[in-house]
């Protein structure tokens, strides 16, 4: 073997070791604590040092140790499964549940909190029935809290008479947890589908968190609106039966909705704006379903509701008020 190939193989080995160690240590940190973490770290360190030492004596054995170590970590990682019965944070303690009988859909565990601050609320969970023949509107709601390139996505369905139900795919935090993007790659959080009233889940973002919230009408046919609503119903039933993990990249608020939207259009193109969710209005416009008049910039401006929502008069209906903008 030439000297160049030897060097190349050494570099590849080193990169695999470094990448594997970085991934393994991060996974261990999120799922093990105290003595268990340090014991696992010691075993991992011994395996890595052993493979490096063998690299200079028996390359085949060094690869064998590396592969076996990787398999052990992979098997351990597969034992981490999503759960339904943890000590959840109050606002995500219940996922919406659905029962269907013809055109009638009954949703239970709908969140209808009366928020007092960004962290505190008087909890209230309700049940409501919806007649799909009276489904009139679909709105895409985006909420930006930091970078304008990233937004949380919610979908609101409006029914004859002014009733609205909002669906939001979110991380299901435990009571002592807070969200972090890295943990979202390592099975730290379960996925939950929240069904909520607008006066709860949207008002929380406009009036208490101070986020930049926008409401965009989505132009769909009656049959498409029905199909989209039932896709959320199917997800609710699926999560009730089989819990799943949230993933920062592949199973977040936007990518979950994208997968549901593919029920309308199976060949729906994947686009970078699905990940960079702050650009969803442009993506929706390219698909021909973004409602409103004028340029996308004009529709962006008219879609903003936070300032209007913060001027909500006492006793006024939140959903009606934000749509009078």
PDB file of C-alpha atoms in Angstrom:
ATOM      1  CA  UNK A   1       0.000   0.000   0.000  1.00  0.00           C
ATOM      2  CA  UNK A   2       1.337   3.423  -0.921  1.00  0.00           C
ATOM      3  CA  UNK A   3       2.209   5.966   1.738  1.00  0.00           C
ATOM      4  CA  UNK A   4      -0.562   8.235   0.480  1.00  0.00           C
ATOM      5  CA  UNK A   5      -3.239   5.539   0.957  1.00  0.00           C
ATOM      6  CA  UNK A   6      -1.922   4.717   4.420  1.00  0.00           C
ATOM      7  CA  UNK A   7      -2.237   8.350   5.438  1.00  0.00           C
ATOM      8  CA  UNK A   8      -5.712   8.521   3.898  1.00  0.00           C
ATOM      9  CA  UNK A   9      -6.888   5.447   5.841  1.00  0.00           C
ATOM     10  CA  UNK A  10      -5.460   6.900   9.074  1.00  0.00           C
ATOM     11  CA  UNK A  11      -7.325  10.157   8.456  1.00  0.00           C
ATOM     12  CA  UNK A  12     -10.584   8.312   7.760  1.00  0.00           C
ATOM     13  CA  UNK A  13     -10.150   6.252  10.932  1.00  0.00           C
ATOM     14  CA  UNK A  14      -9.480   9.366  13.004  1.00  0.00           C
ATOM     15  CA  UNK A  15     -12.524  11.181  11.592  1.00  0.00           C
ATOM     16  CA  UNK A  16     -14.801   8.217  12.267  1.00  0.00           C
ATOM     17  CA  UNK A  17     -13.479   7.955  15.836  1.00  0.00           C
ATOM     18  CA  UNK A  18     -13.906  11.676  16.516  1.00  0.00           C
ATOM     19  CA  UNK A  19     -17.374  11.811  14.977  1.00  0.00           C
ATOM     20  CA  UNK A  20     -18.505   8.688  16.813  1.00  0.00           C
ATOM     21  CA  UNK A  21     -17.166   9.916  20.135  1.00  0.00           C
ATOM     22  CA  UNK A  22     -18.828  13.329  19.737  1.00  0.00           C
ATOM     23  CA  UNK A  23     -22.189  11.778  18.865  1.00  0.00           C
ATOM     24  CA  UNK A  24     -21.991   9.120  21.603  1.00  0.00           C
ATOM     25  CA  UNK A  25     -20.968  11.510  24.372  1.00  0.00           C
ATOM     26  CA  UNK A  26     -23.785  13.909  23.443  1.00  0.00           C
ATOM     27  CA  UNK A  27     -26.355  11.099  23.429  1.00  0.00           C
ATOM     28  CA  UNK A  28     -25.103   9.808  26.780  1.00  0.00           C
ATOM     29  CA  UNK A  29     -25.224  13.296  28.271  1.00  0.00           C
ATOM     30  CA  UNK A  30     -28.912  13.711  27.375  1.00  0.00           C
ATOM     31  CA  UNK A  31     -30.034  10.315  28.656  1.00  0.00           C
ATOM     32  CA  UNK A  32     -27.784   9.354  31.556  1.00  0.00           C
ATOM     33  CA  UNK A  33     -27.039  11.175  34.795  1.00  0.00           C
ATOM     34  CA  UNK A  34     -24.565  10.886  37.651  1.00  0.00           C
ATOM     35  CA  UNK A  35     -22.678   7.602  38.102  1.00  0.00           C
ATOM     36  CA  UNK A  36     -24.386   5.952  35.112  1.00  0.00           C
ATOM     37  CA  UNK A  37     -23.105   8.664  32.777  1.00  0.00           C
ATOM     38  CA  UNK A  38     -19.535   8.532  34.109  1.00  0.00           C
ATOM     39  CA  UNK A  39     -19.471   4.738  33.992  1.00  0.00           C
ATOM     40  CA  UNK A  40     -20.676   4.725  30.369  1.00  0.00           C
ATOM     41  CA  UNK A  41     -18.153   7.431  29.527  1.00  0.00           C
ATOM     42  CA  UNK A  42     -15.340   5.375  31.051  1.00  0.00           C
ATOM     43  CA  UNK A  43     -16.306   2.313  29.001  1.00  0.00           C
ATOM     44  CA  UNK A  44     -16.488   4.432  25.853  1.00  0.00           C
ATOM     45  CA  UNK A  45     -13.090   5.987  26.563  1.00  0.00           C
ATOM     46  CA  UNK A  46     -11.544   2.554  27.103  1.00  0.00           C
ATOM     47  CA  UNK A  47     -12.966   1.308  23.806  1.00  0.00           C
ATOM     48  CA  UNK A  48     -11.703   4.350  21.913  1.00  0.00           C
ATOM     49  CA  UNK A  49      -8.233   4.225  23.445  1.00  0.00           C
ATOM     50  CA  UNK A  50      -8.114   0.505  22.761  1.00  0.00           C
ATOM     51  CA  UNK A  51      -9.001   0.968  19.088  1.00  0.00           C
ATOM     52  CA  UNK A  52      -6.395   3.725  18.721  1.00  0.00           C
ATOM     53  CA  UNK A  53      -3.714   1.598  20.402  1.00  0.00           C
ATOM     54  CA  UNK A  54      -4.570  -1.353  18.165  1.00  0.00           C
ATOM     55  CA  UNK A  55      -4.362   0.914  15.129  1.00  0.00           C
ATOM     56  CA  UNK A  56      -0.582   0.757  15.351  1.00  0.00           C
ATOM     57  CA  UNK A  57      -0.473  -3.011  15.906  1.00  0.00           C
ATOM     58  CA  UNK A  58      -3.374  -4.644  14.105  1.00  0.00           C
ATOM     59  CA  UNK A  59      -5.513  -2.518  11.845  1.00  0.00           C
ATOM     60  CA  UNK A  60      -8.149  -5.195  11.444  1.00  0.00           C
ATOM     61  CA  UNK A  61      -8.567  -5.496  15.198  1.00  0.00           C
ATOM     62  CA  UNK A  62      -8.745  -1.730  15.553  1.00  0.00           C
ATOM     63  CA  UNK A  63     -11.631  -1.615  13.053  1.00  0.00           C
ATOM     64  CA  UNK A  64     -13.284  -4.548  14.824  1.00  0.00           C
ATOM     65  CA  UNK A  65     -13.169  -2.797  18.200  1.00  0.00           C
ATOM     66  CA  UNK A  66     -14.493   0.381  16.603  1.00  0.00           C
ATOM     67  CA  UNK A  67     -17.385  -1.398  14.877  1.00  0.00           C
ATOM     68  CA  UNK A  68     -18.334  -3.393  17.990  1.00  0.00           C
ATOM     69  CA  UNK A  69     -18.265  -0.221  20.099  1.00  0.00           C
ATOM     70  CA  UNK A  70     -20.495   1.524  17.589  1.00  0.00           C
ATOM     71  CA  UNK A  71     -22.942  -1.368  17.594  1.00  0.00           C
ATOM     72  CA  UNK A  72     -23.119  -1.370  21.398  1.00  0.00           C
ATOM     73  CA  UNK A  73     -23.934   2.349  21.428  1.00  0.00           C
ATOM     74  CA  UNK A  74     -26.495   1.882  18.645  1.00  0.00           C
ATOM     75  CA  UNK A  75     -28.233  -0.969  20.490  1.00  0.00           C
ATOM     76  CA  UNK A  76     -28.358   1.107  23.686  1.00  0.00           C
ATOM     77  CA  UNK A  77     -29.759   4.071  21.755  1.00  0.00           C
ATOM     78  CA  UNK A  78     -32.555   1.928  20.305  1.00  0.00           C
ATOM     79  CA  UNK A  79     -33.698   1.117  23.841  1.00  0.00           C
ATOM     80  CA  UNK A  80     -34.690   4.778  24.242  1.00  0.00           C
ATOM     81  CA  UNK A  81     -38.367   4.775  23.308  1.00  0.00           C
ATOM     82  CA  UNK A  82     -41.039   7.493  23.450  1.00  0.00           C
ATOM     83  CA  UNK A  83     -43.375   7.425  26.437  1.00  0.00           C
ATOM     84  CA  UNK A  84     -46.865   8.668  27.282  1.00  0.00           C
ATOM     85  CA  UNK A  85     -46.694   8.720  31.091  1.00  0.00           C
ATOM     86  CA  UNK A  86     -43.999  11.185  32.137  1.00  0.00           C
ATOM     87  CA  UNK A  87     -44.386  14.163  34.488  1.00  0.00           C
ATOM     88  CA  UNK A  88     -45.229  16.594  31.697  1.00  0.00           C
ATOM     89  CA  UNK A  89     -45.164  20.381  31.748  1.00  0.00           C
ATOM     90  CA  UNK A  90     -48.682  21.710  32.284  1.00  0.00           C
ATOM     91  CA  UNK A  91     -49.222  23.196  28.817  1.00  0.00           C
ATOM     92  CA  UNK A  92     -48.271  19.964  26.991  1.00  0.00           C
ATOM     93  CA  UNK A  93     -49.617  17.483  29.529  1.00  0.00           C
ATOM     94  CA  UNK A  94     -52.419  16.433  27.165  1.00  0.00           C
ATOM     95  CA  UNK A  95     -52.391  15.830  23.446  1.00  0.00           C
ATOM     96  CA  UNK A  96     -55.641  16.391  21.586  1.00  0.00           C
ATOM     97  CA  UNK A  97     -57.774  13.279  21.067  1.00  0.00           C
ATOM     98  CA  UNK A  98     -60.247  12.710  18.243  1.00  0.00           C
ATOM     99  CA  UNK A  99     -63.243  10.542  17.456  1.00  0.00           C
ATOM    100  CA  UNK A 100     -64.946  10.564  14.038  1.00  0.00           C
ATOM    101  CA  UNK A 101     -68.514   9.646  13.117  1.00  0.00           C
ATOM    102  CA  UNK A 102     -69.313  10.659   9.562  1.00  0.00           C
ATOM    103  CA  UNK A 103     -69.104  14.460   9.303  1.00  0.00           C
ATOM    104  CA  UNK A 104     -68.985  14.817  13.077  1.00  0.00           C
ATOM    105  CA  UNK A 105     -65.579  15.025  14.718  1.00  0.00           C
ATOM    106  CA  UNK A 106     -65.368  15.189  18.497  1.00  0.00           C
ATOM    107  CA  UNK A 107     -62.132  16.548  19.922  1.00  0.00           C
ATOM    108  CA  UNK A 108     -61.285  16.175  23.593  1.00  0.00           C
ATOM    109  CA  UNK A 109     -58.408  17.597  25.631  1.00  0.00           C
ATOM    110  CA  UNK A 110     -58.577  20.874  23.721  1.00  0.00           C
ATOM    111  CA  UNK A 111     -56.436  23.419  25.543  1.00  0.00           C
ATOM    112  CA  UNK A 112     -58.329  26.568  26.518  1.00  0.00           C
ATOM    113  CA  UNK A 113     -56.067  28.098  29.145  1.00  0.00           C
ATOM    114  CA  UNK A 114     -56.538  31.570  30.552  1.00  0.00           C
ATOM    115  CA  UNK A 115     -52.947  32.820  30.467  1.00  0.00           C
ATOM    116  CA  UNK A 116     -51.836  35.197  33.199  1.00  0.00           C
ATOM    117  CA  UNK A 117     -48.225  35.534  32.065  1.00  0.00           C
ATOM    118  CA  UNK A 118     -45.904  33.801  29.609  1.00  0.00           C
ATOM    119  CA  UNK A 119     -45.374  31.024  32.183  1.00  0.00           C
ATOM    120  CA  UNK A 120     -48.538  30.922  34.277  1.00  0.00           C
ATOM    121  CA  UNK A 121     -52.109  30.081  33.382  1.00  0.00           C
ATOM    122  CA  UNK A 122     -55.386  28.853  34.783  1.00  0.00           C
ATOM    123  CA  UNK A 123     -55.600  25.437  33.090  1.00  0.00           C
ATOM    124  CA  UNK A 124     -58.781  24.413  31.326  1.00  0.00           C
ATOM    125  CA  UNK A 125     -59.274  21.422  29.031  1.00  0.00           C
ATOM    126  CA  UNK A 126     -62.477  21.181  27.024  1.00  0.00           C
ATOM    127  CA  UNK A 127     -64.231  18.976  24.453  1.00  0.00           C
ATOM    128  CA  UNK A 128     -66.018  20.159  21.329  1.00  0.00           C
ATOM    129  CA  UNK A 129     -67.726  18.639  18.326  1.00  0.00           C
ATOM    130  CA  UNK A 130     -67.202  19.934  14.786  1.00  0.00           C
ATOM    131  CA  UNK A 131     -69.319  19.440  11.681  1.00  0.00           C
ATOM    132  CA  UNK A 132     -66.998  19.035   8.695  1.00  0.00           C
ATOM    133  CA  UNK A 133     -69.742  20.199   6.334  1.00  0.00           C
ATOM    134  CA  UNK A 134     -69.437  23.599   8.050  1.00  0.00           C
ATOM    135  CA  UNK A 135     -65.651  23.895   7.750  1.00  0.00           C
ATOM    136  CA  UNK A 136     -65.098  27.245   5.996  1.00  0.00           C
ATOM    137  CA  UNK A 137     -61.489  28.423   6.351  1.00  0.00           C
ATOM    138  CA  UNK A 138     -57.904  27.341   6.885  1.00  0.00           C
ATOM    139  CA  UNK A 139     -55.315  29.806   8.181  1.00  0.00           C
ATOM    140  CA  UNK A 140     -51.560  29.368   8.455  1.00  0.00           C
ATOM    141  CA  UNK A 141     -50.273  31.084  11.580  1.00  0.00           C
ATOM    142  CA  UNK A 142     -46.554  31.803  11.951  1.00  0.00           C
ATOM    143  CA  UNK A 143     -44.940  32.971  15.168  1.00  0.00           C
ATOM    144  CA  UNK A 144     -41.397  34.371  15.209  1.00  0.00           C
ATOM    145  CA  UNK A 145     -39.631  34.733  18.562  1.00  0.00           C
ATOM    146  CA  UNK A 146     -35.998  35.319  17.539  1.00  0.00           C
ATOM    147  CA  UNK A 147     -34.538  34.871  14.062  1.00  0.00           C
ATOM    148  CA  UNK A 148     -36.940  35.943  11.280  1.00  0.00           C
ATOM    149  CA  UNK A 149     -35.790  32.879   9.329  1.00  0.00           C
ATOM    150  CA  UNK A 150     -37.390  30.508  11.848  1.00  0.00           C
ATOM    151  CA  UNK A 151     -41.060  30.527  12.827  1.00  0.00           C
ATOM    152  CA  UNK A 152     -43.339  28.222  14.748  1.00  0.00           C
ATOM    153  CA  UNK A 153     -46.200  27.034  12.541  1.00  0.00           C
ATOM    154  CA  UNK A 154     -49.793  26.578  13.659  1.00  0.00           C
ATOM    155  CA  UNK A 155     -52.831  25.752  11.523  1.00  0.00           C
ATOM    156  CA  UNK A 156     -56.262  27.157  12.390  1.00  0.00           C
ATOM    157  CA  UNK A 157     -59.530  25.776  11.016  1.00  0.00           C
ATOM    158  CA  UNK A 158     -62.590  28.032  11.004  1.00  0.00           C
ATOM    159  CA  UNK A 159     -66.192  26.810  11.071  1.00  0.00           C
ATOM    160  CA  UNK A 160     -69.523  28.414  10.258  1.00  0.00           C
ATOM    161  CA  UNK A 161     -70.496  30.532  13.250  1.00  0.00           C
ATOM    162  CA  UNK A 162     -66.963  31.735  14.011  1.00  0.00           C
ATOM    163  CA  UNK A 163     -65.544  28.790  15.954  1.00  0.00           C
ATOM    164  CA  UNK A 164     -61.830  28.083  15.413  1.00  0.00           C
ATOM    165  CA  UNK A 165     -59.626  25.164  16.403  1.00  0.00           C
ATOM    166  CA  UNK A 166     -55.835  25.412  16.166  1.00  0.00           C
ATOM    167  CA  UNK A 167     -53.441  22.490  15.763  1.00  0.00           C
ATOM    168  CA  UNK A 168     -49.808  22.814  16.778  1.00  0.00           C
ATOM    169  CA  UNK A 169     -47.143  20.083  16.685  1.00  0.00           C
ATOM    170  CA  UNK A 170     -44.837  20.770  19.644  1.00  0.00           C
ATOM    171  CA  UNK A 171     -42.177  19.274  21.862  1.00  0.00           C
ATOM    172  CA  UNK A 172     -43.601  17.508  24.881  1.00  0.00           C
ATOM    173  CA  UNK A 173     -41.427  18.784  27.683  1.00  0.00           C
ATOM    174  CA  UNK A 174     -41.251  17.253  31.103  1.00  0.00           C
ATOM    175  CA  UNK A 175     -41.983  19.531  34.049  1.00  0.00           C
ATOM    176  CA  UNK A 176     -38.287  20.183  34.712  1.00  0.00           C
ATOM    177  CA  UNK A 177     -37.210  20.515  31.070  1.00  0.00           C
ATOM    178  CA  UNK A 178     -36.700  23.427  28.716  1.00  0.00           C
ATOM    179  CA  UNK A 179     -36.287  23.166  24.980  1.00  0.00           C
ATOM    180  CA  UNK A 180     -32.884  23.064  23.330  1.00  0.00           C
ATOM    181  CA  UNK A 181     -32.220  22.394  19.675  1.00  0.00           C
ATOM    182  CA  UNK A 182     -29.429  19.850  20.252  1.00  0.00           C
ATOM    183  CA  UNK A 183     -31.565  17.688  22.534  1.00  0.00           C
ATOM    184  CA  UNK A 184     -34.171  17.660  19.786  1.00  0.00           C
ATOM    185  CA  UNK A 185     -31.748  15.617  17.654  1.00  0.00           C
ATOM    186  CA  UNK A 186     -31.149  13.044  20.417  1.00  0.00           C
ATOM    187  CA  UNK A 187     -34.606  11.802  21.443  1.00  0.00           C
ATOM    188  CA  UNK A 188     -34.824  14.110  24.424  1.00  0.00           C
ATOM    189  CA  UNK A 189     -38.416  15.145  23.720  1.00  0.00           C
ATOM    190  CA  UNK A 190     -41.590  13.426  22.646  1.00  0.00           C
ATOM    191  CA  UNK A 191     -43.865  14.913  19.991  1.00  0.00           C
ATOM    192  CA  UNK A 192     -47.323  16.153  20.983  1.00  0.00           C
ATOM    193  CA  UNK A 193     -50.174  17.515  18.880  1.00  0.00           C
ATOM    194  CA  UNK A 194     -51.877  20.321  20.752  1.00  0.00           C
ATOM    195  CA  UNK A 195     -55.428  21.253  19.853  1.00  0.00           C
ATOM    196  CA  UNK A 196     -56.323  24.649  21.270  1.00  0.00           C
ATOM    197  CA  UNK A 197     -58.549  27.675  21.013  1.00  0.00           C
ATOM    198  CA  UNK A 198     -57.061  30.781  19.419  1.00  0.00           C
ATOM    199  CA  UNK A 199     -57.613  32.762  22.610  1.00  0.00           C
ATOM    200  CA  UNK A 200     -55.226  30.318  24.274  1.00  0.00           C
ATOM    201  CA  UNK A 201     -52.467  29.301  21.896  1.00  0.00           C
ATOM    202  CA  UNK A 202     -52.323  32.397  19.668  1.00  0.00           C
ATOM    203  CA  UNK A 203     -53.017  34.980  22.362  1.00  0.00           C
ATOM    204  CA  UNK A 204     -50.232  33.438  24.458  1.00  0.00           C
ATOM    205  CA  UNK A 205     -47.808  34.340  21.680  1.00  0.00           C
ATOM    206  CA  UNK A 206     -49.158  37.798  20.797  1.00  0.00           C
ATOM    207  CA  UNK A 207     -50.022  39.184  24.232  1.00  0.00           C
ATOM    208  CA  UNK A 208     -47.736  37.401  26.705  1.00  0.00           C
ATOM    209  CA  UNK A 209     -44.643  36.177  24.868  1.00  0.00           C
ATOM    210  CA  UNK A 210     -44.520  39.238  22.615  1.00  0.00           C
ATOM    211  CA  UNK A 211     -43.795  37.197  19.494  1.00  0.00           C
ATOM    212  CA  UNK A 212     -44.301  38.428  15.944  1.00  0.00           C
ATOM    213  CA  UNK A 213     -47.434  36.526  14.903  1.00  0.00           C
ATOM    214  CA  UNK A 214     -49.001  36.536  11.452  1.00  0.00           C
ATOM    215  CA  UNK A 215     -52.184  34.948  10.108  1.00  0.00           C
ATOM    216  CA  UNK A 216     -52.308  33.959   6.433  1.00  0.00           C
ATOM    217  CA  UNK A 217     -55.438  32.627   4.743  1.00  0.00           C
ATOM    218  CA  UNK A 218     -54.838  29.423   2.797  1.00  0.00           C
ATOM    219  CA  UNK A 219     -56.878  28.941  -0.370  1.00  0.00           C
ATOM    220  CA  UNK A 220     -58.151  25.367  -0.500  1.00  0.00           C
ATOM    221  CA  UNK A 221     -61.260  23.749  -1.905  1.00  0.00           C
ATOM    222  CA  UNK A 222     -63.901  22.421   0.533  1.00  0.00           C
ATOM    223  CA  UNK A 223     -62.675  18.879  -0.087  1.00  0.00           C
ATOM    224  CA  UNK A 224     -59.061  19.901   0.484  1.00  0.00           C
ATOM    225  CA  UNK A 225     -59.975  21.655   3.737  1.00  0.00           C
ATOM    226  CA  UNK A 226     -61.729  18.519   4.902  1.00  0.00           C
ATOM    227  CA  UNK A 227     -58.789  16.308   3.938  1.00  0.00           C
ATOM    228  CA  UNK A 228     -56.338  18.603   5.721  1.00  0.00           C
ATOM    229  CA  UNK A 229     -58.447  18.654   8.887  1.00  0.00           C
ATOM    230  CA  UNK A 230     -58.771  14.880   8.905  1.00  0.00           C
ATOM    231  CA  UNK A 231     -55.006  14.505   8.444  1.00  0.00           C
ATOM    232  CA  UNK A 232     -54.569  16.269  11.795  1.00  0.00           C
ATOM    233  CA  UNK A 233     -57.247  13.997  13.258  1.00  0.00           C
ATOM    234  CA  UNK A 234     -55.324  10.975  11.996  1.00  0.00           C
ATOM    235  CA  UNK A 235     -52.119  12.304  13.573  1.00  0.00           C
ATOM    236  CA  UNK A 236     -53.890  12.849  16.895  1.00  0.00           C
ATOM    237  CA  UNK A 237     -55.178   9.291  16.883  1.00  0.00           C
ATOM    238  CA  UNK A 238     -51.795   7.918  15.844  1.00  0.00           C
ATOM    239  CA  UNK A 239     -49.963   9.747  18.654  1.00  0.00           C
ATOM    240  CA  UNK A 240     -52.590   8.623  21.158  1.00  0.00           C
ATOM    241  CA  UNK A 241     -51.883   5.023  20.199  1.00  0.00           C
ATOM    242  CA  UNK A 242     -48.143   5.213  19.421  1.00  0.00           C
ATOM    243  CA  UNK A 243     -46.048   8.028  20.926  1.00  0.00           C
ATOM    244  CA  UNK A 244     -43.254   9.439  18.784  1.00  0.00           C
ATOM    245  CA  UNK A 245     -40.148  11.522  19.285  1.00  0.00           C
ATOM    246  CA  UNK A 246     -39.836  15.146  18.298  1.00  0.00           C
ATOM    247  CA  UNK A 247     -36.854  15.873  16.048  1.00  0.00           C
ATOM    248  CA  UNK A 248     -35.444  19.352  15.536  1.00  0.00           C
ATOM    249  CA  UNK A 249     -35.010  18.737  11.807  1.00  0.00           C
ATOM    250  CA  UNK A 250     -37.277  15.904  10.678  1.00  0.00           C
ATOM    251  CA  UNK A 251     -40.273  15.956  13.044  1.00  0.00           C
ATOM    252  CA  UNK A 252     -40.886  19.540  14.101  1.00  0.00           C
ATOM    253  CA  UNK A 253     -43.853  21.905  13.815  1.00  0.00           C
ATOM    254  CA  UNK A 254     -43.222  22.596  10.129  1.00  0.00           C
ATOM    255  CA  UNK A 255     -42.072  19.239   8.797  1.00  0.00           C
ATOM    256  CA  UNK A 256     -44.991  17.474  10.484  1.00  0.00           C
ATOM    257  CA  UNK A 257     -47.435  19.809   8.709  1.00  0.00           C
ATOM    258  CA  UNK A 258     -45.530  19.291   5.451  1.00  0.00           C
ATOM    259  CA  UNK A 259     -46.024  15.534   5.757  1.00  0.00           C
ATOM    260  CA  UNK A 260     -49.723  16.100   6.422  1.00  0.00           C
ATOM    261  CA  UNK A 261     -49.993  18.440   3.428  1.00  0.00           C
ATOM    262  CA  UNK A 262     -48.698  15.653   1.212  1.00  0.00           C
ATOM    263  CA  UNK A 263     -52.063  13.975   1.718  1.00  0.00           C
ATOM    264  CA  UNK A 264     -53.394  16.780  -0.496  1.00  0.00           C
ATOM    265  CA  UNK A 265     -50.563  16.601  -3.007  1.00  0.00           C
ATOM    266  CA  UNK A 266     -48.412  13.442  -2.800  1.00  0.00           C
ATOM    267  CA  UNK A 267     -45.766  14.957  -5.097  1.00  0.00           C
ATOM    268  CA  UNK A 268     -45.545  18.145  -3.028  1.00  0.00           C
ATOM    269  CA  UNK A 269     -41.963  19.353  -3.539  1.00  0.00           C
ATOM    270  CA  UNK A 270     -39.646  19.533  -0.555  1.00  0.00           C
ATOM    271  CA  UNK A 271     -38.211  23.012  -0.305  1.00  0.00           C
ATOM    272  CA  UNK A 272     -35.572  24.707   1.848  1.00  0.00           C
ATOM    273  CA  UNK A 273     -38.315  27.016   3.123  1.00  0.00           C
ATOM    274  CA  UNK A 274     -39.932  24.058   4.911  1.00  0.00           C
ATOM    275  CA  UNK A 275     -36.895  24.056   7.224  1.00  0.00           C
ATOM    276  CA  UNK A 276     -36.338  27.828   7.191  1.00  0.00           C
ATOM    277  CA  UNK A 277     -39.944  28.277   8.219  1.00  0.00           C
ATOM    278  CA  UNK A 278     -39.834  32.064   8.381  1.00  0.00           C
ATOM    279  CA  UNK A 279     -40.047  31.944   4.580  1.00  0.00           C
ATOM    280  CA  UNK A 280     -43.203  29.812   4.452  1.00  0.00           C
ATOM    281  CA  UNK A 281     -45.362  32.604   2.945  1.00  0.00           C
ATOM    282  CA  UNK A 282     -43.132  32.640  -0.134  1.00  0.00           C
ATOM    283  CA  UNK A 283     -43.294  28.853  -0.341  1.00  0.00           C
ATOM    284  CA  UNK A 284     -47.089  28.849  -0.031  1.00  0.00           C
ATOM    285  CA  UNK A 285     -47.298  31.546  -2.696  1.00  0.00           C
ATOM    286  CA  UNK A 286     -45.167  29.447  -5.059  1.00  0.00           C
ATOM    287  CA  UNK A 287     -47.698  26.620  -4.608  1.00  0.00           C
ATOM    288  CA  UNK A 288     -50.561  28.979  -5.429  1.00  0.00           C
ATOM    289  CA  UNK A 289     -52.393  28.581  -2.101  1.00  0.00           C
ATOM    290  CA  UNK A 290     -51.449  31.761  -0.224  1.00  0.00           C
ATOM    291  CA  UNK A 291     -54.540  33.925   0.115  1.00  0.00           C
ATOM    292  CA  UNK A 292     -54.746  37.692   0.046  1.00  0.00           C
ATOM    293  CA  UNK A 293     -53.990  40.341  -2.548  1.00  0.00           C
ATOM    294  CA  UNK A 294     -50.842  42.088  -3.699  1.00  0.00           C
ATOM    295  CA  UNK A 295     -47.223  41.054  -3.411  1.00  0.00           C
ATOM    296  CA  UNK A 296     -46.014  38.628  -0.782  1.00  0.00           C
ATOM    297  CA  UNK A 297     -44.448  41.584   1.028  1.00  0.00           C
ATOM    298  CA  UNK A 298     -47.832  43.327   1.105  1.00  0.00           C
ATOM    299  CA  UNK A 299     -49.548  40.196   2.379  1.00  0.00           C
ATOM    300  CA  UNK A 300     -46.841  39.760   5.016  1.00  0.00           C
ATOM    301  CA  UNK A 301     -47.567  43.246   6.304  1.00  0.00           C
ATOM    302  CA  UNK A 302     -51.340  42.783   6.395  1.00  0.00           C
ATOM    303  CA  UNK A 303     -50.984  39.365   8.066  1.00  0.00           C
ATOM    304  CA  UNK A 304     -49.280  40.703  11.202  1.00  0.00           C
ATOM    305  CA  UNK A 305     -51.617  40.639  14.200  1.00  0.00           C
ATOM    306  CA  UNK A 306     -49.508  41.084  17.352  1.00  0.00           C
ATOM    307  CA  UNK A 307     -50.021  44.840  17.730  1.00  0.00           C
ATOM    308  CA  UNK A 308     -53.732  44.481  17.006  1.00  0.00           C
ATOM    309  CA  UNK A 309     -54.085  41.609  19.481  1.00  0.00           C
ATOM    310  CA  UNK A 310     -52.355  43.603  22.215  1.00  0.00           C
ATOM    311  CA  UNK A 311     -55.121  46.235  21.892  1.00  0.00           C
ATOM    312  CA  UNK A 312     -57.871  43.653  22.521  1.00  0.00           C
ATOM    313  CA  UNK A 313     -60.725  45.363  24.426  1.00  0.00           C
ATOM    314  CA  UNK A 314     -62.048  43.709  27.561  1.00  0.00           C
ATOM    315  CA  UNK A 315     -64.772  41.230  26.735  1.00  0.00           C
ATOM    316  CA  UNK A 316     -64.029  41.165  22.997  1.00  0.00           C
ATOM    317  CA  UNK A 317     -63.769  37.852  21.146  1.00  0.00           C
ATOM    318  CA  UNK A 318     -60.101  37.246  20.349  1.00  0.00           C
ATOM    319  CA  UNK A 319     -60.638  35.460  17.030  1.00  0.00           C
ATOM    320  CA  UNK A 320     -63.039  38.127  15.749  1.00  0.00           C
ATOM    321  CA  UNK A 321     -60.783  40.954  16.875  1.00  0.00           C
ATOM    322  CA  UNK A 322     -57.584  39.787  15.165  1.00  0.00           C
ATOM    323  CA  UNK A 323     -59.503  39.287  11.907  1.00  0.00           C
ATOM    324  CA  UNK A 324     -60.846  42.841  11.885  1.00  0.00           C
ATOM    325  CA  UNK A 325     -57.357  44.192  11.228  1.00  0.00           C
TER     326      UNK A 325
END
